[in-house]
Amino acid sequence: MNEYDSNRIFDTVKKIGFTKTNRYEDANCYLLNTCHIRDKAKEKVYHEIGRVKKIFRSKKKPLVIIAGCVAQAENQEMLKREPYIDLVIGPQSYHKINNTILNYIEQKKKIEETEFDAVSKFEYLSRIKNKSNKVTSFLTIQEGCDKFCHFCVVPYTRGPEYSRPFNQVLNEAKHLVDSGAKEIILLGQNVNAYNYKSKKLSNLILEIEKLSQVKRIRYTTSHPNDMSTDLIEVYKSSKKLMPLIHLPVQSGSNKILKLMNRKHNIKEYLKTFEKLKQINPNIEFSSDFIIGYPGEDDQDFKDTIDLIKKVNFINSYSFIFSPRPGTVAENLEIINKEISTERLKIIQKLLSENQIKNNKSLENHTINVLVENLTKDKTKAFGRSEHMTPVFFNGKQDDIGKIVQVKITDSNRNSLFGELINISKKKVA
Ligand code: SF4
């Protein structure tokens, strides 16, 4: 979502004359778009500002702006702690960025803009064309969260759940397609909770796939409780919805899910999994796991292992629990570090084996690949399989933006390698 936000911020500041530079030392404005999900996010920001200070030690100081969720969480505190920072802008205030910058240039007044105003933000941004000219483009359709999992900062940094107007989203999808997008990834902290005047995510998917230039549609990130019947059913009718579902479960233990305030349980999760597998056995799952959540005992951990074995997640993220400031879990008693490190190792080994096995099973098979670009040295083309796995093969510039068939000849944990199938030759044969 930060990548989407950064692009939209750039689309906005272009209006007041800013351009991008790849050389730090040429910049007269430095904007850091921050994420609060990772451990020690706040300290990393101050560390980064220290780096910028060094680069500009003997040069004119750039205008320094901190955006994103750390800006939202820290607000005024950032201006007090680090005088090198000039402006602090939270994720729901990006529509005010041009005025804020111009105001600062005129009056040198340092301010923080951290109100929750998603409606005005998206209304403003909808008037500025999304110029992301990538084959695979992100499109935010929903922001914020009302679920308040005990470990998570999102409800505090992104505010309450908000769904963008249906037509506003469709217009932005058309702009993306005009700029060359072939795959659209619909984004939201709870993307499958999207609901605008009874129009759901399933309605959006079916509408977007009517755009003939769109070849693939994905969405992320979902909550298990919002895998509604209409969304599950859309896998029957949609031609362009990809068969990989990122559905974070966090733990395989109902006891831990309750302690996390996740509001879903394993029985329901597996029911959703089975329904989707029945519709299309090619659908695969990925997830996030928090290991060593306060209260996790050996049995809870075993439950997580059992779930991983049942679902066979093909690609997942796993982390040891670390408390986030301001959350309910902040002050809970952390379990022994050695135990959680050992558990993480076991889980990651299992997840990695699944990934290797799954990639290996594709060797000698031909798969569809959406070509995104060429590798840096231009010797290979890079694209992704329907399940998002990176694929490297002997493609050309002309293949970019197309879905091509690639015969997989080799694989490792993260990637597939193969050869382009020459369709015309195949037909002659
Ligand atoms: S549902 Fe997701 S975004 Fe919302 S609080 Fe839980 S983990 Fe955070």
Coordinates of C-alpha atoms and ligand atoms in Angstrom, one line a residue:
M1 CA 0.0 0.0 0.0
N2 CA 2.9 2.4 0.6
E3 CA 4.1 1.8 -2.9
Y4 CA 0.6 2.9 -4.1
D5 CA 0.6 5.8 -1.8
S6 CA 4.1 6.9 -2.8
N7 CA 3.0 6.9 -6.5
R8 CA -0.1 9.0 -5.7
I9 CA 2.0 11.4 -3.6
F10 CA 4.3 11.8 -6.6
D11 CA 1.3 12.3 -9.0
T12 CA 0.2 15.1 -6.6
V13 CA 3.5 17.0 -6.0
K14 CA 4.2 17.0 -9.8
K15 CA 1.4 19.6 -10.0
I16 CA 3.5 22.0 -8.0
G17 CA 6.7 21.4 -10.0
F18 CA 8.5 18.5 -8.3
T19 CA 10.2 15.8 -10.4
K20 CA 12.0 12.6 -9.2
T21 CA 15.7 12.2 -8.9
N22 CA 17.6 9.0 -8.3
R23 CA 20.5 10.9 -6.8
Y24 CA 20.0 11.9 -3.1
E25 CA 22.5 14.8 -3.3
D26 CA 20.5 16.5 -6.1
A27 CA 17.3 16.6 -4.1
N28 CA 15.8 19.8 -2.6
C29 CA 13.0 17.8 -1.1
Y30 CA 13.2 14.5 0.7
L31 CA 10.1 12.5 1.5
L32 CA 10.2 9.3 3.5
N33 CA 7.0 7.2 3.3
T34 CA 7.1 5.1 6.4
C35 CA 5.5 1.8 7.5
H36 CA 4.7 1.1 11.2
I37 CA 4.2 -2.7 10.9
R38 CA 7.9 -3.7 11.2
D39 CA 9.8 -3.8 14.4
K40 CA 11.5 -0.6 15.6
A41 CA 9.8 1.4 12.8
K42 CA 10.1 4.7 14.7
E43 CA 13.8 4.3 15.4
K44 CA 14.5 3.4 11.8
V45 CA 13.0 6.7 10.7
Y46 CA 15.4 8.7 13.0
H47 CA 18.3 6.6 11.8
E48 CA 17.4 7.3 8.2
I49 CA 17.2 11.1 8.9
G50 CA 20.7 10.9 10.4
R51 CA 21.9 9.4 7.1
V52 CA 20.2 12.2 5.1
K53 CA 21.8 14.8 7.4
K54 CA 25.2 13.4 6.7
I55 CA 24.6 13.4 2.9
F56 CA 23.6 17.1 3.0
R57 CA 26.2 18.2 5.6
S58 CA 28.0 20.5 3.2
K59 CA 24.9 21.3 1.1
K60 CA 21.7 23.2 1.3
K61 CA 19.3 21.3 3.6
P62 CA 16.4 19.8 1.6
L63 CA 12.8 20.1 2.7
V64 CA 12.3 17.0 4.8
I65 CA 8.8 15.4 4.9
I66 CA 7.9 12.3 6.9
A67 CA 4.7 10.6 5.6
G68 CA 3.0 7.3 6.3
C69 CA 2.0 5.4 9.4
V70 CA 5.0 6.3 11.6
A71 CA 4.1 10.0 10.9
Q72 CA 0.6 9.2 11.9
A73 CA 1.5 7.5 15.1
E74 CA 4.2 9.9 16.2
N75 CA 2.8 13.2 14.8
Q76 CA 4.0 16.3 16.8
E77 CA 6.6 14.2 18.6
M78 CA 8.7 13.9 15.4
L79 CA 9.0 17.7 15.0
K80 CA 10.0 18.0 18.6
R81 CA 12.6 15.2 18.6
E82 CA 14.2 15.9 15.2
P83 CA 14.4 19.5 14.1
Y84 CA 15.7 18.4 10.7
I85 CA 12.2 17.2 9.9
D86 CA 10.0 20.0 8.5
L87 CA 6.6 18.4 7.8
V88 CA 4.8 15.4 9.1
I89 CA 1.9 14.0 7.0
G90 CA -0.3 11.0 8.0
P91 CA -1.7 8.6 5.4
Q92 CA -5.2 10.2 5.3
S93 CA -3.8 13.7 4.7
Y94 CA -1.9 13.3 1.4
H95 CA -4.5 15.5 -0.4
K96 CA -3.2 18.4 1.7
I97 CA 0.5 17.9 0.8
N98 CA 0.8 20.6 -1.9
N99 CA -0.7 23.3 0.3
T100 CA 1.4 22.1 3.2
I101 CA 4.6 22.3 1.1
L102 CA 3.7 25.7 -0.4
N103 CA 2.8 27.1 3.0
Y104 CA 6.0 25.9 4.4
I105 CA 8.1 27.5 1.6
E106 CA 6.3 30.8 2.1
Q107 CA 6.1 30.9 5.9
K108 CA 8.6 28.4 7.1
K109 CA 6.0 27.0 9.5
K110 CA 6.5 23.4 10.5
I111 CA 3.3 21.5 10.8
E112 CA 1.9 18.0 11.1
E113 CA -1.2 16.9 9.2
T114 CA -2.6 13.7 10.8
E115 CA -6.3 14.0 10.7
F116 CA -8.3 11.0 9.5
D117 CA -10.1 12.2 6.4
A118 CA -10.2 9.4 3.9
V119 CA -13.2 10.8 2.0
S120 CA -11.5 14.1 1.1
K121 CA -8.3 12.3 0.4
F122 CA -9.7 10.0 -2.2
E123 CA -12.0 12.7 -3.7
Y124 CA -9.0 14.8 -4.2
L125 CA -6.8 12.0 -5.6
S126 CA -9.6 10.9 -8.0
R127 CA -9.1 14.2 -9.8
I128 CA -5.5 13.5 -10.4
K129 CA -4.7 10.7 -13.0
N130 CA -3.0 7.7 -11.6
K131 CA 0.1 7.5 -13.9
S132 CA 1.6 4.3 -12.6
N133 CA 2.7 2.9 -16.0
K134 CA 3.5 -0.6 -14.8
V135 CA 2.2 -3.9 -16.2
T136 CA 1.2 -4.8 -12.6
S137 CA -0.4 -1.8 -10.9
F138 CA -1.8 -1.4 -7.4
L139 CA -5.2 0.2 -6.8
T140 CA -6.3 1.0 -3.2
I141 CA -10.1 0.4 -2.8
Q142 CA -10.3 0.3 0.9
E143 CA -8.4 1.6 3.9
G144 CA -8.4 1.3 7.6
C145 CA -9.7 -1.4 10.0
D146 CA -12.3 -1.8 12.7
K147 CA -11.1 -5.2 13.8
F148 CA -8.6 -4.3 16.5
C149 CA -6.5 -7.4 16.6
H150 CA -4.5 -7.0 19.8
F151 CA -1.1 -7.0 18.2
C152 CA -1.8 -4.5 15.3
V153 CA -1.3 -0.8 14.9
V154 CA -3.3 -0.4 11.7
P155 CA -6.7 0.7 13.3
Y156 CA -4.7 3.5 15.0
T157 CA -2.6 4.6 12.1
R158 CA -5.0 4.1 9.1
G159 CA -8.2 4.9 11.0
P160 CA -11.6 3.2 10.7
E161 CA -12.7 1.0 7.7
Y162 CA -13.5 3.1 4.6
S163 CA -14.5 1.9 1.2
R164 CA -13.9 4.1 -1.8
P165 CA -16.9 4.9 -4.1
F166 CA -17.4 2.1 -6.6
N167 CA -17.3 4.4 -9.7
Q168 CA -14.2 6.2 -8.4
V169 CA -12.4 2.9 -8.2
L170 CA -13.6 1.9 -11.7
N171 CA -12.4 5.2 -13.1
E172 CA -9.0 4.8 -11.6
A173 CA -8.8 1.2 -13.0
K174 CA -9.5 2.7 -16.5
H175 CA -6.7 5.3 -16.0
L176 CA -4.3 2.5 -15.0
V177 CA -5.3 0.5 -18.1
D178 CA -4.7 3.6 -20.2
S179 CA -1.2 3.8 -18.8
G180 CA -0.5 0.2 -19.7
A181 CA -1.6 -1.9 -16.7
K182 CA -2.4 -5.5 -17.6
E183 CA -2.8 -6.7 -14.0
I184 CA -4.6 -4.9 -11.2
I185 CA -4.0 -5.7 -7.6
L186 CA -6.8 -4.3 -5.5
L187 CA -5.5 -3.2 -2.1
G188 CA -6.9 -2.6 1.4
Q189 CA -5.9 -3.4 4.9
N190 CA -9.2 -5.4 4.9
V191 CA -9.7 -5.5 1.2
N192 CA -12.4 -8.2 1.3
A193 CA -14.5 -6.0 3.7
Y194 CA -15.0 -3.6 0.8
N195 CA -18.6 -2.4 0.8
Y196 CA -19.7 0.7 -0.9
K197 CA -23.5 1.1 -0.8
S198 CA -23.9 -2.7 -0.9
K199 CA -21.4 -3.1 -3.8
K200 CA -18.8 -5.6 -2.6
L201 CA -15.4 -6.7 -3.7
S202 CA -17.0 -9.5 -5.8
N203 CA -18.9 -6.8 -7.8
L204 CA -15.7 -4.8 -8.3
I205 CA -13.8 -7.8 -9.6
L206 CA -16.5 -8.6 -12.1
E207 CA -16.8 -5.0 -13.3
I208 CA -13.0 -4.5 -13.6
E209 CA -12.6 -7.7 -15.6
K210 CA -14.9 -6.3 -18.3
L211 CA -12.0 -4.0 -19.2
S212 CA -10.6 -6.0 -22.1
Q213 CA -7.0 -4.8 -21.5
V214 CA -7.0 -6.2 -18.0
K215 CA -5.6 -9.8 -18.0
R216 CA -5.3 -10.5 -14.3
I217 CA -6.9 -9.4 -11.1
R218 CA -5.7 -10.0 -7.5
Y219 CA -6.6 -8.5 -4.1
T220 CA -4.8 -8.3 -0.8
T221 CA -4.9 -8.4 2.2
S222 CA -8.0 -10.3 3.4
H223 CA -9.5 -11.2 6.7
P224 CA -10.9 -14.7 7.1
N225 CA -14.2 -13.4 8.4
D226 CA -14.8 -11.4 5.3
M227 CA -14.5 -14.3 2.9
S228 CA -18.2 -14.0 2.1
T229 CA -20.2 -16.4 0.0
D230 CA -20.4 -13.9 -2.9
L231 CA -16.6 -13.6 -2.9
I232 CA -16.1 -17.3 -2.8
E233 CA -18.7 -17.8 -5.6
V234 CA -16.9 -15.2 -7.8
Y235 CA -14.1 -17.8 -8.3
K236 CA -16.7 -19.8 -10.3
S237 CA -17.6 -17.0 -12.7
S238 CA -14.5 -14.8 -12.9
K239 CA -12.1 -15.4 -15.8
K240 CA -9.4 -13.1 -14.6
L241 CA -9.2 -13.5 -10.9
M242 CA -5.9 -15.3 -10.0
P243 CA -6.0 -18.6 -8.0
L244 CA -3.7 -17.4 -5.1
I245 CA -5.4 -16.2 -2.0
H246 CA -3.4 -14.4 0.7
L247 CA -5.5 -15.1 3.7
P248 CA -3.6 -14.4 6.9
V249 CA -4.5 -16.9 9.7
Q250 CA -1.7 -15.8 12.1
S251 CA -1.9 -19.0 14.3
G252 CA -3.3 -22.5 14.0
S253 CA -4.5 -22.4 17.6
N254 CA -8.1 -21.2 18.5
K255 CA -6.8 -20.3 22.0
I256 CA -4.2 -18.0 20.5
L257 CA -6.6 -16.5 17.9
K258 CA -8.9 -15.6 20.8
L259 CA -6.0 -14.0 22.7
M260 CA -5.1 -12.1 19.6
N261 CA -8.8 -10.9 19.2
R262 CA -8.8 -12.3 15.7
K263 CA -12.5 -13.1 15.8
H264 CA -12.2 -16.2 13.5
N265 CA -11.4 -19.8 14.3
I266 CA -9.6 -22.6 12.5
K267 CA -12.8 -24.6 11.7
E268 CA -14.2 -21.6 9.8
Y269 CA -10.9 -21.0 8.1
L270 CA -10.7 -24.6 6.9
K271 CA -14.3 -24.5 5.7
T272 CA -13.4 -21.5 3.5
F273 CA -10.3 -23.3 2.3
E274 CA -12.4 -26.4 1.4
K275 CA -15.1 -24.5 -0.4
L276 CA -12.5 -22.7 -2.6
K277 CA -10.6 -25.9 -3.3
Q278 CA -13.9 -27.5 -4.4
I279 CA -14.6 -24.7 -6.8
N280 CA -11.0 -24.8 -8.2
P281 CA -8.4 -27.3 -7.0
N282 CA -5.7 -25.0 -8.5
I283 CA -6.4 -22.3 -5.9
E284 CA -3.5 -22.0 -3.4
F285 CA -3.2 -20.2 -0.2
S286 CA -0.6 -18.0 1.5
S287 CA -0.6 -16.5 5.0
D288 CA 1.1 -14.5 7.7
F289 CA 2.1 -16.2 10.9
I290 CA 2.9 -14.7 14.3
I291 CA 5.1 -17.1 16.2
G292 CA 5.5 -16.9 20.0
Y293 CA 2.4 -14.7 20.7
P294 CA 2.1 -14.3 24.5
G295 CA 0.4 -17.4 25.9
E296 CA 1.5 -19.7 23.0
D297 CA 2.4 -23.2 24.5
D298 CA 3.7 -26.3 22.8
Q299 CA 0.2 -27.5 21.9
D300 CA -0.7 -24.1 20.3
F301 CA 2.5 -24.3 18.3
K302 CA 1.7 -27.9 17.2
D303 CA -1.8 -26.7 16.1
T304 CA -0.1 -24.2 13.8
I305 CA 2.1 -26.9 12.3
D306 CA -0.9 -29.1 11.7
L307 CA -2.7 -26.3 9.9
I308 CA 0.3 -25.6 7.7
K309 CA 0.4 -29.3 6.8
K310 CA -3.4 -29.3 6.0
V311 CA -3.5 -26.2 3.9
N312 CA 0.0 -26.5 2.3
F313 CA 0.5 -22.8 2.1
I314 CA 2.7 -22.1 -1.0
N315 CA 4.2 -18.9 0.2
S316 CA 3.9 -17.2 3.6
Y317 CA 5.4 -14.7 5.9
S318 CA 6.3 -15.6 9.5
F319 CA 7.7 -13.5 12.3
I320 CA 8.3 -13.8 16.0
F321 CA 5.8 -11.6 17.9
S322 CA 7.2 -8.2 18.9
P323 CA 5.0 -5.7 20.7
R324 CA 3.9 -2.5 18.9
P325 CA 3.5 0.7 21.0
G326 CA -0.1 1.6 21.8
T327 CA -1.6 -1.9 21.1
V328 CA -3.3 -4.1 23.7
A329 CA -0.5 -6.7 23.3
E330 CA 2.2 -4.1 24.1
N331 CA 2.5 -5.0 27.7
L332 CA 1.8 -8.8 27.6
E333 CA 4.4 -11.1 29.0
I334 CA 6.7 -12.2 26.1
I335 CA 7.5 -15.9 26.0
N336 CA 11.1 -17.1 26.2
K337 CA 13.1 -15.9 23.2
E338 CA 15.0 -19.1 22.7
I339 CA 11.7 -21.0 22.5
S340 CA 10.1 -18.6 20.0
T341 CA 13.3 -18.6 17.9
E342 CA 13.3 -22.4 17.8
R343 CA 9.6 -22.4 16.8
L344 CA 10.2 -19.9 14.1
K345 CA 13.0 -22.0 12.6
I346 CA 10.7 -25.1 12.5
I347 CA 7.8 -23.2 10.9
Q348 CA 10.0 -21.5 8.3
K349 CA 11.6 -24.8 7.4
L350 CA 8.2 -26.3 6.9
L351 CA 6.9 -23.3 4.8
S352 CA 10.1 -23.3 2.8
E353 CA 9.8 -27.1 2.1
N354 CA 6.2 -26.5 0.8
Q355 CA 7.5 -23.7 -1.4
I356 CA 10.3 -25.8 -2.9
K357 CA 8.0 -28.8 -3.4
N358 CA 5.4 -26.7 -5.1
N359 CA 7.9 -25.1 -7.4
K360 CA 9.6 -28.4 -8.2
S361 CA 6.2 -29.9 -9.2
L362 CA 6.0 -27.4 -12.0
E363 CA 9.2 -28.5 -13.7
N364 CA 8.5 -29.9 -17.2
H365 CA 5.1 -28.3 -17.2
T366 CA 4.0 -25.3 -19.3
I367 CA 2.5 -22.4 -17.4
N368 CA 1.1 -19.0 -18.2
V369 CA 3.3 -16.0 -17.3
L370 CA 2.5 -12.3 -17.4
V371 CA 5.7 -10.6 -18.5
E372 CA 6.6 -7.6 -16.4
N373 CA 10.0 -6.5 -17.7
L374 CA 13.5 -7.6 -18.6
T375 CA 16.2 -8.4 -16.1
K376 CA 18.8 -5.6 -15.5
D377 CA 21.3 -7.2 -17.8
K378 CA 18.5 -7.6 -20.4
T379 CA 19.4 -11.3 -20.9
K380 CA 16.1 -12.7 -19.6
A381 CA 12.5 -11.7 -19.2
F382 CA 10.8 -11.6 -15.9
G383 CA 7.2 -12.3 -15.2
R384 CA 4.9 -14.0 -12.7
S385 CA 3.0 -17.2 -12.7
E386 CA -0.7 -17.3 -11.8
H387 CA 0.4 -18.0 -8.2
M388 CA 2.7 -14.9 -8.2
T389 CA 5.9 -16.9 -8.4
P390 CA 8.7 -15.0 -10.2
V391 CA 9.6 -16.7 -13.5
F392 CA 12.8 -16.0 -15.5
F393 CA 13.0 -17.1 -19.2
N394 CA 14.3 -16.2 -22.6
G395 CA 11.7 -13.5 -23.4
K396 CA 12.1 -10.3 -25.4
Q397 CA 11.1 -6.6 -24.9
D398 CA 8.1 -7.3 -27.2
D399 CA 6.7 -9.9 -24.7
I400 CA 6.3 -7.2 -21.9
G401 CA 2.6 -6.9 -21.0
K402 CA 1.7 -10.2 -22.7
I403 CA 0.7 -13.5 -21.2
V404 CA 3.1 -16.1 -22.6
Q405 CA 3.6 -19.8 -22.2
V406 CA 6.8 -20.9 -20.5
K407 CA 8.0 -24.4 -20.1
I408 CA 9.6 -24.7 -16.6
T409 CA 13.0 -26.4 -16.7
D410 CA 14.3 -25.6 -13.3
S411 CA 13.3 -24.1 -10.0
N412 CA 14.5 -23.0 -6.5
R413 CA 12.6 -21.9 -3.4
N414 CA 11.6 -18.5 -4.7
S415 CA 11.7 -18.7 -8.5
L416 CA 11.0 -20.7 -11.6
F417 CA 13.2 -20.8 -14.7
G418 CA 12.1 -21.8 -18.2
E419 CA 11.9 -21.4 -21.9
L420 CA 9.4 -19.6 -23.9
I421 CA 7.1 -21.9 -25.9
N422 CA 7.0 -20.7 -29.5
I423 CA 3.2 -21.0 -30.2
S424 CA 3.4 -20.5 -34.0
K425 CA 6.1 -23.2 -34.3
K426 CA 4.0 -25.5 -32.1
K427 CA 1.0 -25.0 -34.4
V428 CA 3.0 -25.8 -37.5
A429 CA 4.3 -29.0 -35.9
Ligands
SF4_1 S1 -7.6 -7.3 10.8 FE1 -5.5 -6.9 9.9 S2 -5.3 -4.7 9.8 FE2 -7.1 -5.1 11.2 S3 -6.3 -5.1 13.2 FE3 -6.2 -7.2 12.5 S4 -4.2 -7.5 11.6 FE4 -4.5 -5.3 11.8

